[in-house]
CSV table of C-alpha atoms in Angstrom, one decimal:
chain,number,residue,atom,x,y,z
A,30,MET,CA,10.1,25.9,49.0
A,31,ARG,CA,9.9,28.3,46.0
A,32,ARG,CA,13.1,26.9,44.6
A,33,ARG,CA,11.7,23.3,44.8
A,34,THR,CA,8.6,24.5,43.1
A,35,ARG,CA,10.5,26.1,40.3
A,36,ILE,CA,12.6,22.9,39.8
A,37,THR,CA,9.4,20.8,39.8
A,38,ILE,CA,7.8,23.1,37.2
A,39,GLY,CA,10.9,23.1,35.1
A,40,VAL,CA,11.1,19.3,35.1
A,41,VAL,CA,7.4,19.1,34.2
A,42,VAL,CA,7.9,21.6,31.3
A,43,VAL,CA,10.9,19.6,30.0
A,44,ILE,CA,9.0,16.3,30.1
A,45,LEU,CA,6.1,17.9,28.3
A,46,LEU,CA,8.4,19.3,25.6
A,47,LEU,CA,10.0,15.9,25.2
A,48,LEU,CA,6.6,14.3,24.8
A,49,LEU,CA,5.6,16.9,22.3
A,50,VAL,CA,8.8,16.3,20.3
A,51,ALA,CA,8.3,12.6,20.4
A,52,PHE,CA,4.6,13.0,19.3
A,53,TYR,CA,5.7,15.3,16.5
A,54,LEU,CA,8.4,12.8,15.3
A,55,ARG,CA,5.9,9.9,15.5
A,56,MET,CA,3.4,11.9,13.4
A,57,LYS,CA,6.0,12.8,10.8
A,58,ALA,CA,7.4,9.3,10.6
A,59,PRO,CA,6.2,6.7,8.1
A,60,PRO,CA,3.8,4.0,9.6
A,61,GLU,CA,5.6,1.1,11.1
A,62,ALA,CA,4.2,-1.3,8.5
A,63,ALA,CA,5.9,0.7,5.8
A,64,ARG,CA,9.2,1.1,7.7
A,65,LEU,CA,9.5,-2.6,7.9
A,66,LEU,CA,9.4,-3.1,4.1
A,67,PRO,CA,12.7,-4.0,2.4
A,68,GLU,CA,14.4,-2.1,-0.4
A,69,SER,CA,12.2,-1.9,-3.4
A,70,ASP,CA,11.2,0.0,-6.5
A,71,GLY,CA,7.9,1.2,-5.1
A,72,ILE,CA,5.8,1.3,-1.9
A,73,VAL,CA,2.0,1.4,-1.5
A,74,TYR,CA,0.4,1.9,2.0
A,75,LEU,CA,-3.3,1.7,3.0
A,76,ASN,CA,-4.7,2.7,6.4
A,77,LEU,CA,-7.9,0.7,6.3
A,78,ARG,CA,-9.3,1.9,9.6
A,79,PRO,CA,-10.7,5.3,8.4
A,80,ILE,CA,-11.4,3.8,4.9
A,81,ARG,CA,-13.6,1.2,6.6
A,82,THR,CA,-15.4,3.8,8.6
A,83,VAL,CA,-16.1,5.9,5.5
A,84,THR,CA,-17.1,3.1,3.1
A,85,HIS,CA,-18.3,0.3,5.4
A,86,PHE,CA,-16.8,-2.1,2.9
A,87,ASP,CA,-16.6,-4.8,5.6
A,88,GLN,CA,-20.4,-4.9,5.7
A,89,HIS,CA,-20.9,-6.0,2.1
A,90,PRO,CA,-21.9,-9.6,1.6
A,91,VAL,CA,-19.0,-11.5,-0.1
A,92,THR,CA,-19.0,-15.1,-1.5
A,93,HIS,CA,-15.9,-17.0,-0.6
A,94,ASP,CA,-14.4,-19.6,-2.8
A,95,PRO,CA,-13.8,-23.0,-1.1
A,96,ASP,CA,-10.1,-22.3,-0.4
A,97,TYR,CA,-10.9,-18.9,1.2
A,98,GLN,CA,-13.7,-20.4,3.3
A,99,SER,CA,-11.3,-23.1,4.5
A,100,PHE,CA,-8.8,-20.3,5.4
A,101,ILE,CA,-11.5,-18.5,7.4
A,102,ASP,CA,-12.5,-21.7,9.2
A,103,ALA,CA,-8.9,-22.5,10.0
A,104,THR,CA,-7.7,-19.1,11.1
A,105,GLY,CA,-10.8,-17.1,12.0
A,106,ILE,CA,-9.4,-14.2,9.8
A,107,GLN,CA,-11.6,-12.3,7.4
A,108,PHE,CA,-9.4,-9.6,5.8
A,109,GLU,CA,-12.3,-7.3,5.0
A,110,ARG,CA,-13.1,-7.2,8.7
A,111,ASP,CA,-9.8,-7.8,10.5
A,112,LEU,CA,-7.2,-6.0,8.4
A,113,ASP,CA,-6.2,-2.5,9.7
A,114,GLU,CA,-3.1,-1.6,7.7
A,115,ALA,CA,-1.4,-3.0,4.6
A,116,ALA,CA,2.0,-2.0,3.2
A,117,PHE,CA,3.3,-3.4,-0.1
A,118,ALA,CA,6.8,-3.3,-1.5
A,119,LEU,CA,7.0,-3.7,-5.3
A,120,HIS,CA,10.1,-5.4,-6.7
A,121,ARG,CA,10.7,-5.1,-10.4
A,122,MET,CA,11.8,-8.5,-11.8
A,123,PRO,CA,14.6,-8.8,-14.4
A,124,ASP,CA,12.6,-11.5,-16.4
A,125,PRO,CA,8.9,-10.5,-17.0
A,126,ALA,CA,8.3,-14.0,-18.4
A,127,GLY,CA,9.4,-15.6,-15.1
A,128,PRO,CA,7.0,-17.0,-12.4
A,129,ASN,CA,6.7,-13.6,-10.8
A,130,GLY,CA,6.0,-11.7,-14.0
A,131,LEU,CA,7.0,-8.1,-14.1
A,132,VAL,CA,6.8,-7.5,-10.3
A,133,ALA,CA,7.1,-9.4,-7.1
A,134,PHE,CA,5.7,-8.2,-3.8
A,135,SER,CA,6.8,-8.0,-0.1
A,136,GLU,CA,3.9,-7.2,2.3
A,137,VAL,CA,3.3,-6.3,5.9
A,138,PHE,CA,-0.2,-6.6,7.3
A,139,VAL,CA,-1.4,-5.2,10.6
A,140,GLY,CA,-4.7,-6.3,12.2
A,141,HIS,CA,-6.5,-8.6,14.5
A,142,PHE,CA,-5.1,-12.1,14.1
A,143,ASP,CA,-5.2,-15.3,16.2
A,144,GLY,CA,-1.6,-16.2,16.1
A,145,ARG,CA,-2.1,-19.8,17.3
A,146,ARG,CA,-4.6,-20.7,14.7
A,147,LEU,CA,-2.7,-18.9,11.9
A,148,THR,CA,0.5,-20.7,12.9
A,149,HIS,CA,-1.3,-24.0,12.8
A,150,TYR,CA,-2.6,-23.2,9.3
A,151,LEU,CA,0.8,-22.2,8.0
A,152,GLU,CA,2.4,-25.3,9.4
A,153,GLY,CA,-0.1,-27.4,7.4
A,154,LEU,CA,0.7,-25.5,4.1
A,155,SER,CA,4.4,-25.1,4.3
A,156,THR,CA,6.9,-27.5,2.8
A,157,SER,CA,9.8,-26.1,4.7
A,158,ARG,CA,10.6,-23.8,7.6
A,159,GLU,CA,13.5,-21.5,8.5
A,160,ASN,CA,14.3,-20.0,11.9
A,161,TYR,CA,15.6,-16.5,11.5
A,162,ALA,CA,16.1,-13.8,14.1
A,163,GLY,CA,13.9,-15.7,16.5
A,164,HIS,CA,11.0,-16.1,14.1
A,165,ILE,CA,9.8,-19.0,12.0
A,166,ILE,CA,9.5,-18.4,8.2
A,167,TYR,CA,7.1,-20.7,6.5
A,168,SER,CA,7.8,-21.5,2.8
A,169,ILE,CA,4.7,-22.3,0.8
A,170,PRO,CA,4.7,-23.3,-2.9
A,171,SER,CA,2.3,-21.3,-5.1
A,172,ASP,CA,2.0,-21.1,-8.9
A,173,GLY,CA,5.7,-21.9,-9.5
A,174,ARG,CA,6.9,-19.5,-6.8
A,175,THR,CA,7.7,-19.8,-3.1
A,176,VAL,CA,5.7,-17.6,-0.8
A,177,ARG,CA,7.4,-16.9,2.5
A,178,VAL,CA,5.3,-16.0,5.5
A,179,THR,CA,6.3,-15.0,9.1
A,180,LEU,CA,4.6,-13.4,12.1
A,181,PRO,CA,6.9,-10.6,13.4
A,182,GLY,CA,4.4,-9.6,16.1
A,183,TYR,CA,1.1,-10.6,17.6
A,184,ASP,CA,-0.8,-8.2,15.3
A,185,MET,CA,1.4,-8.4,12.3
A,186,VAL,CA,2.0,-10.8,9.3
A,187,ALA,CA,4.8,-10.4,6.7
A,188,VAL,CA,4.7,-12.1,3.3
A,189,SER,CA,7.1,-12.1,0.4
A,190,ASN,CA,7.0,-14.0,-3.0
A,191,THR,CA,10.4,-12.8,-4.2
A,192,PRO,CA,12.8,-15.4,-5.6
A,193,THR,CA,15.1,-15.4,-2.5
A,194,SER,CA,14.6,-15.0,1.2
A,195,GLU,CA,16.5,-11.8,1.4
A,196,GLN,CA,13.4,-9.6,1.5
A,197,ILE,CA,11.6,-11.5,4.3
A,198,HIS,CA,14.9,-11.5,6.3
A,199,SER,CA,15.1,-7.7,5.8
A,200,ILE,CA,11.6,-7.3,7.2
A,201,LEU,CA,12.6,-9.2,10.4
A,202,ASP,CA,15.8,-7.3,10.7
A,203,ARG,CA,13.9,-4.0,10.5
A,204,TYR,CA,11.4,-5.2,13.0
A,205,ARG,CA,14.1,-5.3,15.7
A,206,THR,CA,14.7,-1.6,15.2
A,207,ALA,CA,11.0,-0.7,14.6
A,208,ALA,CA,11.0,1.8,17.5
A,209,LEU,CA,13.3,4.1,15.5
A,210,PRO,CA,10.7,6.5,13.9
A,211,PHE,CA,12.8,7.3,10.8
A,212,ALA,CA,14.1,3.8,10.0
A,213,GLY,CA,13.1,2.4,6.7
A,214,SER,CA,14.1,1.9,3.1
A,215,SER,CA,15.9,4.5,0.9
A,216,LEU,CA,12.5,5.2,-0.9
A,217,LEU,CA,11.0,6.3,2.4
A,218,THR,CA,14.1,8.4,3.2
A,219,ASP,CA,14.0,10.1,-0.2
A,220,HIS,CA,10.3,10.7,-0.7
A,221,TYR,CA,8.1,10.1,2.3
A,222,GLU,CA,8.5,13.7,3.5
A,223,GLU,CA,6.6,14.7,0.4
A,224,VAL,CA,3.5,12.6,1.3
A,225,PRO,CA,0.8,14.8,2.8
A,226,LEU,CA,0.3,14.4,6.6
A,227,LEU,CA,-2.6,12.0,7.6
A,228,SER,CA,-3.0,10.5,4.1
A,229,LEU,CA,-5.4,7.5,4.2
A,230,ALA,CA,-3.4,5.9,1.4
A,231,TRP,CA,-0.2,6.7,-0.4
A,232,GLY,CA,2.4,5.4,-2.8
A,233,ILE,CA,6.0,6.3,-3.7
A,234,GLY,CA,8.4,5.1,-6.4
A,235,GLN,CA,7.5,3.0,-9.4
A,236,ILE,CA,4.0,2.3,-8.2
A,237,GLY,CA,2.8,1.9,-11.8
A,238,LEU,CA,4.6,-1.5,-12.1
A,239,PRO,CA,1.5,-3.7,-11.4
A,240,PHE,CA,-0.4,-1.8,-14.2
A,241,GLY,CA,2.4,-2.2,-16.7
A,242,ASP,CA,1.2,-3.0,-20.2
A,243,SER,CA,3.8,-3.1,-22.9
A,244,GLY,CA,5.8,-0.3,-21.3
A,245,ASN,CA,2.7,1.9,-20.5
A,246,VAL,CA,0.4,2.2,-17.5
A,247,SER,CA,-3.1,1.0,-18.1
A,248,ILE,CA,-5.9,1.7,-15.6
A,249,PHE,CA,-9.6,0.9,-16.1
A,250,GLY,CA,-8.5,-0.3,-19.6
A,251,LEU,CA,-7.2,3.2,-20.4
A,252,LYS,CA,-3.6,3.5,-21.5
A,253,LEU,CA,-2.0,6.6,-19.9
A,254,PRO,CA,0.8,8.6,-21.6
A,255,ILE,CA,3.4,7.7,-19.0
A,256,THR,CA,5.8,4.8,-18.7
A,257,PHE,CA,5.2,2.1,-16.1
A,258,ASP,CA,8.6,2.7,-14.5
A,259,SER,CA,8.1,6.4,-13.8
A,260,THR,CA,8.6,7.6,-10.3
A,261,PHE,CA,5.5,8.9,-8.5
A,262,ILE,CA,4.3,10.3,-5.2
A,263,ALA,CA,0.6,9.6,-4.8
A,264,SER,CA,-1.7,10.2,-1.9
A,265,LEU,CA,-5.4,10.2,-0.9
A,266,ARG,CA,-6.4,12.3,2.1
A,267,TRP,CA,-9.4,13.9,3.7
A,268,THR,CA,-9.6,17.7,3.5
A,269,GLY,CA,-13.4,18.1,3.8
A,270,SER,CA,-13.5,15.9,0.7
A,271,LEU,CA,-11.3,13.0,-0.5
A,272,ARG,CA,-8.5,14.5,-2.4
A,273,LEU,CA,-6.3,12.5,-4.8
A,274,ARG,CA,-2.9,13.8,-5.7
A,275,ILE,CA,-0.6,12.0,-8.1
A,276,GLU,CA,2.8,13.6,-8.9
A,277,GLU,CA,5.2,12.3,-11.5
A,278,ILE,CA,8.9,13.0,-11.0
A,279,ALA,CA,10.2,13.4,-14.5
A,280,PRO,CA,14.0,13.3,-15.5
A,281,THR,CA,13.8,16.8,-17.0
A,282,GLU,CA,11.5,19.8,-17.0
A,283,GLU,CA,10.8,19.1,-20.7
A,284,ALA,CA,9.7,15.6,-19.9
A,285,ALA,CA,7.4,16.8,-17.1
A,286,ALA,CA,5.8,19.4,-19.4
A,287,SER,CA,5.3,16.7,-22.1
A,288,SER,CA,3.6,14.4,-19.6
A,289,ALA,CA,1.3,17.2,-18.4
A,290,ASP,CA,0.4,18.1,-21.9
A,291,SER,CA,-0.3,14.5,-22.9
A,292,LEU,CA,-2.5,14.0,-19.8
A,293,ARG,CA,-4.5,17.2,-20.6
A,294,MET,CA,-5.0,16.0,-24.1
A,295,LEU,CA,-6.3,12.6,-22.9
A,296,LEU,CA,-8.5,14.3,-20.3
A,297,ASN,CA,-10.0,16.6,-22.9
A,298,PHE,CA,-10.6,13.7,-25.2
A,299,ALA,CA,-12.5,11.8,-22.4
A,300,ARG,CA,-14.6,14.8,-21.5
A,301,ASN,CA,-15.4,15.5,-25.2
A,302,ALA,CA,-16.4,11.9,-25.7
A,303,GLU,CA,-18.8,12.1,-22.7
A,304,ALA,CA,-20.3,15.3,-24.0
A,305,ALA,CA,-20.9,13.8,-27.4
A,306,ALA,CA,-22.3,10.5,-26.1
A,307,PRO,CA,-23.7,11.0,-22.5
A,308,GLY,CA,-23.5,7.9,-20.4
A,309,ILE,CA,-20.4,6.5,-22.1
A,310,THR,CA,-18.5,7.2,-18.8
A,311,ASP,CA,-19.2,5.1,-15.7
A,312,ALA,CA,-21.5,7.1,-13.5
A,313,GLU,CA,-19.2,6.7,-10.5
A,314,LEU,CA,-16.1,7.8,-12.5
A,315,ARG,CA,-17.8,10.9,-14.0
A,316,PRO,CA,-17.4,13.1,-10.9
A,317,LEU,CA,-13.7,12.1,-10.7
A,318,LEU,CA,-13.2,12.9,-14.4
A,319,ASP,CA,-14.9,16.3,-14.0
A,320,SER,CA,-12.7,17.2,-11.0
A,321,ILE,CA,-9.3,16.5,-12.5
A,322,GLN,CA,-6.8,19.3,-12.7
A,323,ILE,CA,-3.3,18.9,-14.2
A,324,GLU,CA,-0.4,21.2,-13.4
A,325,HIS,CA,3.3,21.4,-14.3
A,326,HIS,CA,6.0,22.6,-11.9
A,327,ARG,CA,9.6,22.3,-13.0
A,328,ASP,CA,10.3,18.5,-13.2
A,329,ARG,CA,6.9,17.5,-11.8
A,330,ALA,CA,3.6,16.8,-13.5
A,331,VAL,CA,0.8,16.9,-10.9
A,332,LEU,CA,-2.7,15.6,-11.1
A,333,HIS,CA,-5.4,16.7,-8.6
A,334,ALA,CA,-8.8,15.1,-8.3
A,335,THR,CA,-11.7,14.6,-5.9
A,336,VAL,CA,-12.7,11.0,-5.1
A,337,THR,CA,-16.4,10.5,-4.1
A,338,PRO,CA,-17.1,8.2,-1.2
A,339,GLN,CA,-19.1,6.0,-3.6
A,340,LEU,CA,-16.1,5.5,-5.9
A,341,LEU,CA,-13.8,4.8,-2.9
A,342,GLU,CA,-16.3,2.2,-1.6
A,343,ARG,CA,-16.3,0.6,-5.0
A,344,LEU,CA,-12.5,0.4,-5.2
A,345,VAL,CA,-12.0,-1.0,-1.7
A,346,THR,CA,-15.1,-3.3,-1.5
A,347,PRO,CA,-14.0,-7.0,-1.9
A,348,PRO,CA,-14.9,-8.6,-5.2
A,349,GLY,CA,-18.1,-10.6,-5.3
A,350,LYS,CA,-16.1,-13.8,-4.8
A,351,MET,CA,-12.9,-13.8,-2.8
A,352,GLN,CA,-10.1,-16.3,-3.2
A,353,ALA,CA,-7.8,-17.6,-0.5
A,354,PRO,CA,-4.7,-15.5,0.1
A,355,LEU,CA,-2.7,-18.7,0.5
A,356,ALA,CA,-3.9,-22.0,-0.8
A,357,PRO,CA,-2.4,-25.5,-1.1
A,358,ALA,CA,-0.4,-26.0,-4.3
A,359,GLY,CA,-3.0,-28.4,-5.6
A,360,GLY,CA,-6.0,-26.2,-4.7
A,361,SER,CA,-8.8,-27.4,-2.4
A,362,LYS,CA,-8.4,-30.7,-0.8
């Protein structure tokens, strides 16, 4: 009897250890939405569940343009209410003057979707369809590009506006192996372990591409002393306050030191301007500006800052008028 008891206890302990290991691996692994993204130059991920809880951005009244209202009526989806996670892959385009501009996107959205109604809507918009890996890919013309949309799972939508179907195919290929916690693109393999655990939002790679302006990164109209194709690791997480961390990976220690010095100079200029002319800085940006600290470690230039809930709410609240995510090529009918 004692021997059986020891065996039973041993089996239970082994099972518990395996469960703990599985839980640890799952916690350390990138979110599934990010793991499904194809190879790219940059990745941005948003966990909107806690952000929605903190900011209540879904409760702000929003005016919908006619196409977006038609989308809501047809699908029942309101992104500010129904979207839980969003992962974006940034693909640098060889021809910035092409229909995609400087960057194309592949996206995976997780949330609460009515698959039947969404499928019916996509069928009405698409000009062609492709059956790939047991899923239908809908091709929709938009502003000189082809937007491809598919539904990998009941709570998931994948979209890509890249010139070819390679990226949307890759998402579906990765979906078949989604249970593997450390599957994903080379960017995730190389850099995700440096993203702080439980980050609400994060980005890795060339995440400055969408803000590219003649070779520089421009945010809130301010040109930063870094190039748009620099490699970054950025994160936003809660540690008693919302902490923003942006780390530039420079090619050399000298380049990292130069970036840090340039950022300090720009920060001092902004602070001195505010001191000389109070009120010149947006009231919600001022606490962020005051909290910024810049460090240099070997080939890294690191910016730390505190984001107020009010500023986060402003950043994630939908604009006063929202446009349809997908609209007929000719606009509203």
